[in-house]
CSV table of C-alpha atoms in Angstrom, one decimal:
chain,number,residue,atom,x,y,z
A,147,LEU,CA,0.0,0.0,0.0
A,148,ILE,CA,2.9,2.4,0.9
A,149,ILE,CA,4.6,1.6,-2.4
A,150,PHE,CA,1.3,2.2,-4.2
A,151,SER,CA,0.8,5.6,-2.5
A,152,PHE,CA,4.4,6.5,-3.2
A,153,CYS,CA,4.0,5.7,-6.9
A,154,LEU,CA,0.7,7.6,-7.0
A,155,GLY,CA,2.5,10.6,-5.4
A,156,LEU,CA,5.3,10.5,-8.0
A,157,SER,CA,2.8,10.2,-10.8
A,158,CYS,CA,0.8,13.1,-9.6
A,159,LEU,CA,3.8,15.2,-8.8
A,160,SER,CA,5.4,14.6,-12.2
A,161,GLY,CA,2.2,16.0,-13.8
A,162,PHE,CA,2.2,19.0,-11.5
A,163,TYR,CA,5.9,19.9,-12.0
A,164,HIS,CA,5.4,19.5,-15.7
A,165,MET,CA,2.7,22.1,-15.4
A,166,LYS,CA,4.7,24.4,-13.3
A,167,SER,CA,7.9,24.1,-15.4
A,168,LYS,CA,6.3,25.5,-18.5
A,169,SER,CA,6.5,29.3,-18.9
A,170,TYR,CA,3.5,31.4,-18.1
A,171,ARG,CA,1.3,31.7,-21.2
A,172,ILE,CA,-2.3,32.1,-22.1
A,173,SER,CA,-4.3,30.1,-24.6
A,174,LYS,CA,-6.9,31.6,-27.0
A,175,SER,CA,-9.6,30.0,-25.1
A,176,HIS,CA,-8.5,31.7,-21.9
A,177,GLU,CA,-8.2,35.0,-23.8
A,178,GLU,CA,-11.8,34.6,-24.9
A,179,LEU,CA,-12.8,33.9,-21.3
A,180,LEU,CA,-11.1,37.1,-20.0
A,181,ILE,CA,-12.3,39.5,-22.8
A,182,PRO,CA,-14.5,41.2,-22.1
A,183,PRO,CA,-14.5,40.9,-18.3
A,184,MET,CA,-17.8,39.9,-16.8
A,185,PRO,CA,-19.2,42.3,-14.2
A,186,CYS,CA,-19.3,40.8,-10.7
A,187,HIS,CA,-20.3,41.6,-7.2
A,188,ALA,CA,-18.0,41.1,-4.2
A,189,LYS,CA,-19.0,38.1,-2.1
A,190,THR,CA,-19.5,39.1,1.5
A,191,ASN,CA,-20.7,35.8,3.0
A,192,VAL,CA,-17.6,33.7,3.2
A,193,MET,CA,-16.5,30.8,5.3
A,194,PHE,CA,-12.8,30.0,5.5
A,195,LEU,CA,-11.7,26.7,7.1
A,196,LYS,CA,-8.6,27.7,8.9
A,197,THR,CA,-6.2,24.7,8.7
A,198,HIS,CA,-3.1,24.4,10.9
A,199,LYS,CA,0.4,25.5,9.8
A,200,THR,CA,-0.7,26.4,6.3
A,201,ALA,CA,-0.3,30.2,6.3
A,202,SER,CA,-3.9,30.4,7.5
A,203,SER,CA,-3.1,33.1,10.1
A,204,THR,CA,-2.3,35.4,7.2
A,205,VAL,CA,-5.5,34.5,5.5
A,206,LEU,CA,-7.4,35.1,8.7
A,207,ASN,CA,-6.0,38.7,8.8
A,208,VAL,CA,-7.2,39.2,5.3
A,209,MET,CA,-10.6,38.1,6.3
A,210,PHE,CA,-10.8,40.2,9.4
A,211,ARG,CA,-9.7,43.3,7.5
A,212,PHE,CA,-12.3,42.8,4.8
A,213,ALA,CA,-15.0,42.3,7.5
A,214,GLU,CA,-14.0,45.6,9.2
A,215,ARG,CA,-13.8,47.5,5.9
A,216,HIS,CA,-17.3,46.4,4.9
A,217,ASN,CA,-18.9,46.4,8.4
A,218,LEU,CA,-19.6,42.7,8.3
A,219,THR,CA,-20.5,40.4,11.2
A,220,VAL,CA,-17.9,37.8,12.1
A,221,ALA,CA,-18.7,34.5,13.8
A,222,LEU,CA,-16.4,34.7,16.8
A,223,PRO,CA,-15.7,32.2,19.5
A,224,ALA,CA,-18.2,32.3,22.4
A,225,ASN,CA,-17.3,33.5,25.9
A,226,GLU,CA,-13.7,32.6,26.8
A,227,LEU,CA,-13.1,30.4,23.8
A,228,LEU,CA,-10.2,31.4,21.6
A,229,HIS,CA,-11.2,29.0,18.8
A,230,LEU,CA,-14.5,27.7,17.6
A,231,GLY,CA,-14.4,24.7,19.9
A,232,TYR,CA,-11.3,23.1,18.3
A,233,PRO,CA,-10.3,20.3,18.4
A,234,SER,CA,-13.9,19.2,19.2
A,235,THR,CA,-16.1,18.9,16.1
A,236,PHE,CA,-17.7,22.3,15.5
A,237,MET,CA,-21.1,23.1,16.9
A,238,ALA,CA,-23.1,26.2,16.2
A,239,ARG,CA,-23.3,27.0,19.9
A,240,PHE,CA,-19.5,27.7,19.9
A,241,VAL,CA,-20.3,31.0,18.1
A,242,GLU,CA,-20.9,34.0,20.3
A,243,GLY,CA,-24.5,35.3,20.0
A,244,PHE,CA,-25.7,32.4,17.8
A,245,GLU,CA,-28.9,32.0,19.8
A,246,THR,CA,-29.9,35.6,19.1
A,247,ILE,CA,-28.2,36.4,15.8
A,248,GLY,CA,-29.0,33.1,14.1
A,249,GLN,CA,-28.0,32.7,10.5
A,250,ASN,CA,-26.9,36.3,10.0
A,251,TYR,CA,-23.2,36.1,10.2
A,252,ASN,CA,-21.1,37.1,7.1
A,253,ILE,CA,-17.6,35.9,7.9
A,254,MET,CA,-16.4,32.7,9.6
A,255,CYS,CA,-12.6,32.1,9.8
A,256,ASN,CA,-11.4,31.1,13.2
A,257,HIS,CA,-10.0,27.6,13.9
A,258,LEU,CA,-12.7,24.9,13.9
A,259,ARG,CA,-13.0,21.2,13.0
A,260,PHE,CA,-15.3,21.2,10.0
A,261,ASN,CA,-18.9,20.0,10.5
A,262,PRO,CA,-20.9,21.1,7.5
A,263,LEU,CA,-24.4,20.7,9.0
A,264,GLU,CA,-23.5,22.8,12.1
A,265,VAL,CA,-21.7,25.5,10.0
A,266,LYS,CA,-24.7,25.8,7.8
A,267,LYS,CA,-26.8,26.7,10.8
A,268,VAL,CA,-24.6,29.7,11.3
A,269,MET,CA,-23.8,30.8,7.8
A,270,PRO,CA,-26.3,32.0,5.1
A,271,ALA,CA,-27.3,29.7,2.2
A,272,ASN,CA,-25.2,31.6,-0.3
A,273,THR,CA,-22.0,31.4,1.7
A,274,PHE,CA,-18.7,30.9,-0.2
A,275,TYR,CA,-16.6,28.1,1.3
A,276,PHE,CA,-12.8,27.9,0.9
A,277,SER,CA,-9.8,26.6,2.6
A,278,ILE,CA,-6.0,26.2,2.2
A,279,LEU,CA,-3.6,23.2,2.1
A,280,ARG,CA,0.2,22.9,2.4
A,281,ASN,CA,2.7,20.3,1.2
A,282,PRO,CA,2.6,17.8,4.1
A,283,ILE,CA,6.4,17.5,4.0
A,284,SER,CA,7.1,21.1,5.1
A,285,LEU,CA,3.9,21.1,7.2
A,286,LEU,CA,5.0,18.2,9.4
A,287,GLU,CA,8.4,19.8,10.0
A,288,SER,CA,6.6,23.0,11.0
A,289,SER,CA,4.1,21.2,13.2
A,290,TYR,CA,7.0,19.3,14.9
A,291,ILE,CA,8.7,22.6,15.9
A,292,TYR,CA,5.6,24.5,16.8
A,293,TYR,CA,4.0,21.7,18.9
A,294,LYS,CA,7.1,20.1,20.2
A,295,ASP,CA,6.2,20.8,23.9
A,296,SER,CA,2.6,19.8,23.7
A,297,VAL,CA,2.4,16.7,21.5
A,298,PRO,CA,3.5,13.5,23.2
A,299,ALA,CA,4.6,11.9,19.9
A,300,PHE,CA,7.0,14.8,19.4
A,301,ARG,CA,8.3,15.1,22.9
A,302,GLY,CA,9.9,11.7,23.0
A,303,SER,CA,12.3,12.3,20.0
A,304,LYS,CA,15.3,14.6,19.8
A,305,ASP,CA,14.4,16.0,16.3
A,306,VAL,CA,12.0,15.6,13.5
A,307,ASN,CA,14.2,13.1,11.6
A,308,GLU,CA,14.4,10.8,14.6
A,309,PHE,CA,10.7,10.9,15.0
A,310,LEU,CA,10.2,10.0,11.3
A,311,GLU,CA,12.6,7.1,11.5
A,312,ALA,CA,10.0,5.2,13.5
A,313,PRO,CA,6.9,7.3,14.1
A,314,THR,CA,4.8,4.4,15.5
A,315,LYS,CA,7.4,4.2,18.3
A,316,TYR,CA,6.4,7.6,19.5
A,317,TYR,CA,2.8,7.9,18.3
A,318,GLN,CA,0.7,6.0,20.9
A,319,PRO,CA,-3.0,5.3,20.0
A,320,ALA,CA,-3.9,6.0,23.7
A,321,ASP,CA,-2.7,9.6,23.2
A,322,TYR,CA,-4.7,10.1,20.0
A,323,TRP,CA,-6.4,13.3,21.1
A,324,LYS,CA,-3.1,14.9,22.1
A,325,ASN,CA,-1.3,13.7,18.9
A,326,ILE,CA,-3.6,15.1,16.2
A,327,TYR,CA,-0.9,17.5,15.1
A,328,ALA,CA,1.5,14.6,14.5
A,329,ARG,CA,-0.4,12.9,11.7
A,330,ASN,CA,-2.7,13.9,8.8
A,331,ILE,CA,-3.6,17.2,10.6
A,332,MET,CA,-5.3,18.7,7.5
A,333,TRP,CA,-7.5,15.6,7.1
A,334,PHE,CA,-8.5,16.0,10.8
A,335,ASP,CA,-9.3,19.7,10.3
A,336,PHE,CA,-11.6,18.9,7.5
A,337,GLY,CA,-13.5,16.7,9.9
A,338,TYR,CA,-12.2,13.2,9.1
A,339,ASN,CA,-10.4,10.5,11.0
A,340,ASN,CA,-6.7,11.2,10.7
A,341,ASN,CA,-5.9,7.6,11.7
A,342,ALA,CA,-8.2,6.1,9.1
A,343,LYS,CA,-6.9,3.3,6.9
A,344,ASP,CA,-5.6,4.7,3.5
A,345,ASP,CA,-8.1,2.8,1.4
A,346,THR,CA,-8.6,4.0,-2.1
A,347,ASN,CA,-12.4,3.9,-2.1
A,348,TYR,CA,-12.5,5.8,1.3
A,349,THR,CA,-10.0,8.5,0.2
A,350,GLN,CA,-11.7,9.1,-3.1
A,351,ALA,CA,-15.1,9.4,-1.3
A,352,VAL,CA,-13.6,12.0,1.1
A,353,LEU,CA,-12.0,14.0,-1.7
A,354,LYS,CA,-15.3,14.1,-3.5
A,355,GLU,CA,-17.1,15.2,-0.4
A,356,ILE,CA,-14.6,18.0,0.2
A,357,GLU,CA,-15.1,19.1,-3.4
A,358,HIS,CA,-18.8,19.2,-2.8
A,359,ASN,CA,-18.5,21.2,0.5
A,360,PHE,CA,-15.9,23.8,-0.7
A,361,HIS,CA,-15.9,26.1,-3.7
A,362,LEU,CA,-12.2,26.7,-3.6
A,363,ILE,CA,-9.0,25.2,-2.1
A,364,LEU,CA,-5.9,27.3,-2.1
A,365,ILE,CA,-2.3,26.1,-1.8
A,366,ALA,CA,0.0,27.7,0.8
A,367,ASP,CA,3.1,26.8,-1.2
A,368,TYR,CA,1.9,29.3,-3.9
A,369,PHE,CA,0.5,31.9,-1.6
A,370,ASP,CA,0.6,34.9,-3.9
A,371,GLU,CA,-1.0,32.9,-6.7
A,372,SER,CA,-3.6,31.8,-4.2
A,373,MET,CA,-4.4,35.4,-3.2
A,374,ILE,CA,-4.9,36.4,-6.8
A,375,LEU,CA,-7.2,33.4,-7.4
A,376,LEU,CA,-9.1,34.3,-4.3
A,377,LYS,CA,-9.4,37.9,-5.4
A,378,HIS,CA,-10.8,36.9,-8.7
A,379,THR,CA,-13.2,34.3,-7.3
A,380,LEU,CA,-14.6,36.5,-4.6
A,381,CYS,CA,-14.6,39.6,-6.9
A,382,TRP,CA,-12.5,41.6,-4.3
A,383,HIS,CA,-10.0,44.3,-4.9
A,384,LEU,CA,-6.2,43.9,-4.8
A,385,ASP,CA,-5.9,45.7,-1.5
A,386,ASP,CA,-8.4,43.3,0.0
A,387,VAL,CA,-5.8,40.5,-0.4
A,388,ILE,CA,-2.6,42.4,0.3
A,389,TYR,CA,-0.9,40.9,3.3
A,390,PHE,CA,2.1,40.8,5.6
A,391,LYS,CA,3.2,37.3,6.5
A,392,LEU,CA,1.9,36.5,10.0
A,393,ASN,CA,2.8,33.7,12.5
A,394,SER,CA,6.0,32.8,10.6
A,395,ARG,CA,9.1,31.6,12.5
A,396,SER,CA,12.7,32.4,12.3
A,397,GLN,CA,14.8,30.4,9.9
A,398,ASP,CA,17.1,29.1,12.6
A,399,THR,CA,14.3,27.0,14.0
A,400,VAL,CA,13.8,25.1,10.7
A,401,GLN,CA,15.1,21.6,10.8
A,402,THR,CA,16.4,20.0,7.6
A,403,LEU,CA,14.6,16.9,6.6
A,404,THR,CA,16.6,14.0,5.2
A,405,PRO,CA,15.4,12.5,1.9
A,406,GLU,CA,14.3,9.4,3.8
A,407,SER,CA,12.3,11.6,6.2
A,408,GLU,CA,10.5,13.3,3.3
A,409,GLU,CA,9.5,9.9,1.8
A,410,GLN,CA,8.4,8.7,5.2
A,411,ILE,CA,6.1,11.7,5.6
A,412,LYS,CA,4.4,10.7,2.4
A,413,ALA,CA,3.6,7.3,3.9
A,414,TRP,CA,3.0,8.4,7.5
A,415,CYS,CA,0.7,11.2,6.4
A,416,SER,CA,-0.6,9.5,3.3
A,417,LEU,CA,-4.1,10.9,3.7
A,418,ASP,CA,-2.8,14.5,3.8
A,419,TRP,CA,-0.5,13.6,0.9
A,420,LYS,CA,-3.4,12.5,-1.3
A,421,LEU,CA,-5.4,15.5,-0.2
A,422,TYR,CA,-2.6,17.8,-1.2
A,423,LEU,CA,-1.9,16.2,-4.5
A,424,HIS,CA,-5.5,16.2,-5.5
A,425,PHE,CA,-6.2,19.9,-4.8
A,426,ASN,CA,-2.8,21.1,-5.9
A,427,GLN,CA,-3.8,19.8,-9.4
A,428,SER,CA,-7.3,21.3,-9.2
A,429,PHE,CA,-5.8,24.6,-8.0
A,430,TRP,CA,-3.7,25.1,-11.2
A,431,ARG,CA,-6.5,23.8,-13.4
A,432,ARG,CA,-8.8,26.4,-11.9
A,433,ILE,CA,-6.2,29.2,-12.6
A,434,GLU,CA,-5.7,28.1,-16.2
A,435,GLU,CA,-9.5,27.9,-16.7
A,436,THR,CA,-10.3,31.3,-15.2
A,437,ILE,CA,-7.4,33.7,-15.0
A,438,GLY,CA,-4.8,32.3,-17.4
A,439,LEU,CA,-1.1,31.9,-16.5
A,440,GLU,CA,0.0,35.1,-18.3
A,441,MET,CA,-2.5,37.2,-16.4
A,442,LEU,CA,-1.7,35.5,-13.2
A,443,GLU,CA,2.0,36.4,-13.5
A,444,LYS,CA,1.1,40.1,-14.1
A,445,GLU,CA,-1.3,40.2,-11.1
A,446,VAL,CA,1.2,38.5,-8.8
A,447,ASN,CA,3.8,41.1,-9.8
A,448,HIS,CA,1.2,43.8,-9.0
A,449,LEU,CA,0.5,42.3,-5.6
A,450,ARG,CA,4.2,42.1,-4.7
A,451,THR,CA,4.8,45.6,-5.8
A,452,ARG,CA,1.9,46.9,-3.7
A,453,GLN,CA,3.0,44.7,-0.7
A,454,LYS,CA,6.5,46.3,-1.0
A,455,GLU,CA,5.0,49.8,-1.0
A,456,LEU,CA,3.0,49.0,2.2
A,457,MET,CA,6.0,47.5,3.9
A,458,GLU,CA,8.1,50.6,3.1
A,459,THR,CA,5.3,52.8,4.4
A,460,CYS,CA,4.5,50.8,7.6
A,461,LEU,CA,7.6,49.0,8.8
A,462,SER,CA,10.7,50.4,10.5
A,463,GLU,CA,12.8,47.3,9.6
A,464,GLN,CA,11.0,46.4,6.3
A,465,GLU,CA,10.8,42.8,7.5
A,466,ALA,CA,9.6,40.6,10.3
A,467,VAL,CA,11.7,40.5,13.5
A,468,ARG,CA,12.2,38.1,16.4
A,469,GLU,CA,10.0,38.3,19.4
A,470,ASP,CA,12.6,40.0,21.6
A,471,HIS,CA,13.0,42.8,19.1
A,472,ILE,CA,9.3,43.6,18.9
A,473,ARG,CA,8.9,47.0,20.7
A,474,ASN,CA,5.2,47.2,21.1
A,475,LYS,CA,4.1,44.1,23.1
A,476,ALA,CA,0.6,44.6,21.7
A,477,PHE,CA,1.9,43.2,18.5
A,478,LEU,CA,3.7,40.2,20.1
A,479,PRO,CA,2.5,37.0,18.5
A,480,PHE,CA,1.7,33.9,20.6
A,481,GLN,CA,4.9,31.8,21.0
A,482,SER,CA,4.8,28.0,20.9
A,483,GLY,CA,7.2,25.1,21.2
A,484,ALA,CA,10.7,25.6,19.8
A,485,ALA,CA,9.6,28.1,17.3
A,486,ASN,CA,10.5,31.8,17.5
A,487,ILE,CA,7.4,33.4,16.0
A,488,LEU,CA,8.2,36.7,14.2
A,489,GLY,CA,6.4,40.0,14.4
A,490,TYR,CA,6.7,43.6,13.2
A,491,ASN,CA,7.7,47.1,14.3
A,492,LEU,CA,5.8,50.0,12.9
A,493,LYS,CA,7.3,53.3,12.0
A,494,GLN,CA,7.0,56.0,14.6
A,495,ASP,CA,5.8,59.0,12.5
A,496,LEU,CA,2.7,57.7,10.8
A,497,ASP,CA,-0.4,59.8,10.5
A,498,ASN,CA,-3.5,58.4,12.2
A,499,THR,CA,-5.1,57.0,9.0
A,500,THR,CA,-1.9,55.3,7.9
A,501,LEU,CA,-1.3,54.1,11.4
A,502,ARG,CA,-4.6,52.3,11.6
A,503,THR,CA,-4.1,50.7,8.2
A,504,CYS,CA,-0.6,49.5,9.2
A,505,GLN,CA,-1.7,48.2,12.6
A,506,LYS,CA,-4.3,46.0,11.1
A,507,MET,CA,-1.7,44.5,8.7
A,508,VAL,CA,0.5,43.4,11.6
A,509,ILE,CA,-1.8,42.6,14.5
A,510,PRO,CA,-1.5,38.9,15.5
A,511,GLU,CA,-4.6,36.8,15.2
A,512,LEU,CA,-5.5,36.5,18.9
A,513,GLN,CA,-5.3,40.2,19.5
A,514,TYR,CA,-7.3,41.0,16.4
A,515,MET,CA,-9.9,38.5,17.3
A,516,SER,CA,-10.2,39.9,20.8
A,517,TYR,CA,-10.5,43.4,19.4
A,518,LEU,CA,-13.3,42.4,17.0
A,519,TYR,CA,-15.0,40.6,19.8
A,520,ALA,CA,-15.0,43.7,22.0
A,521,VAL,CA,-16.4,45.7,19.0
A,522,GLN,CA,-19.2,43.2,18.2
A,523,HIS,CA,-20.0,42.3,21.8
A,524,PRO,CA,-19.3,45.4,23.8
A,525,HIS,CA,-21.2,44.2,26.9
A,526,LYS,CA,-19.4,40.9,27.1
A,527,LYS,CA,-16.2,40.4,29.1
A,528,ARG,CA,-13.1,40.9,27.0
A,529,LYS,CA,-11.1,37.9,26.0
A,530,VAL,CA,-7.7,37.3,27.7
A,531,VAL,CA,-5.1,36.5,25.1
A,532,GLY,CA,-2.0,36.7,27.1
A,533,SER,CA,-0.6,40.1,26.1
A,534,PRO,CA,-1.7,43.7,26.7
A,535,LEU,CA,-4.3,44.9,24.3
A,536,LEU,CA,-2.7,48.3,23.7
A,537,TRP,CA,-3.8,48.2,20.1
A,538,THR,CA,-7.4,48.1,21.1
A,539,SER,CA,-7.0,51.2,23.2
A,540,LEU,CA,-5.4,52.9,20.2
A,541,GLN,CA,-8.5,52.1,18.1
A,542,GLU,CA,-10.7,53.5,20.8
């Protein structure tokens, strides 16, 4: 079975890399699709399934900023919850105010374990559903560093390569609930059993079900291309998807995987591997059918130019810095495991309008969520996220 999965992976990857290796170009059929452009209206009812260690914190920031800009209602965690019940399967009651607000939320994007029937109780019928995936090879290495202290399967090994030499030695079934980050975490986030047998009929049925539940799946390994596809699909503007990378870690905490470890991940996380291969292909197919590769290249360049402009405007160092170099502790991201999660310093002489724009680009997800919670539910007790909410007072 492992050999079969490996061969399947090589077959799919060869097709993918063939696609990526060719130069950006656009066919006549794509030109006809793009000319003339069809009028569209921005989608404002959107559900984003925030998967783990997939650049999803950056997407969440995009969603929060869009919600604020358009005065939309966000489905936020109830009471003292920081996530929507995760890792428990999502229930509508995990959303603050659901009993009174009902099906009148516009945006849902905090961590949850997907449960379509319960999500549909909260979100309107015309909601757009999307999520994001990452190559399981880099994802597992990232998870190992980030959750090193909290996942029993990781704690027992000295590094990620030792863990992957014999993962079943460290991954005990009795600790299943504590070990979800150690195996097929994306599969788990989508609501499925991450320890399920990798049976072809089962995996194909799950992939088909995900295709039915989600309108779009992005790929973190091609984040700029993903933002352009998202912009087109939701009919948003370029500044709606401009971002500063959030919740990233310093390079000195990245462990180099051996070739043997990389192959082991494909087998150990075979459900995630098949999930990634399937939607990586559909991602590029979607781009070719809607935007075209030539237009994609131009728009990615525009996005990066605009991003560079904003970084020059907002940031004193023009890049993310280590936690001990972050001056304003309101912008200090949550630290976990052996990772050193980076943050940003803003320039000191910004005018009020520019300052507010820049603040929202760099605010970590927990602080941003707490701020939105205070705005939407002013009579509720504020959430405690572990750092002073100086940014909230600035907004007030």
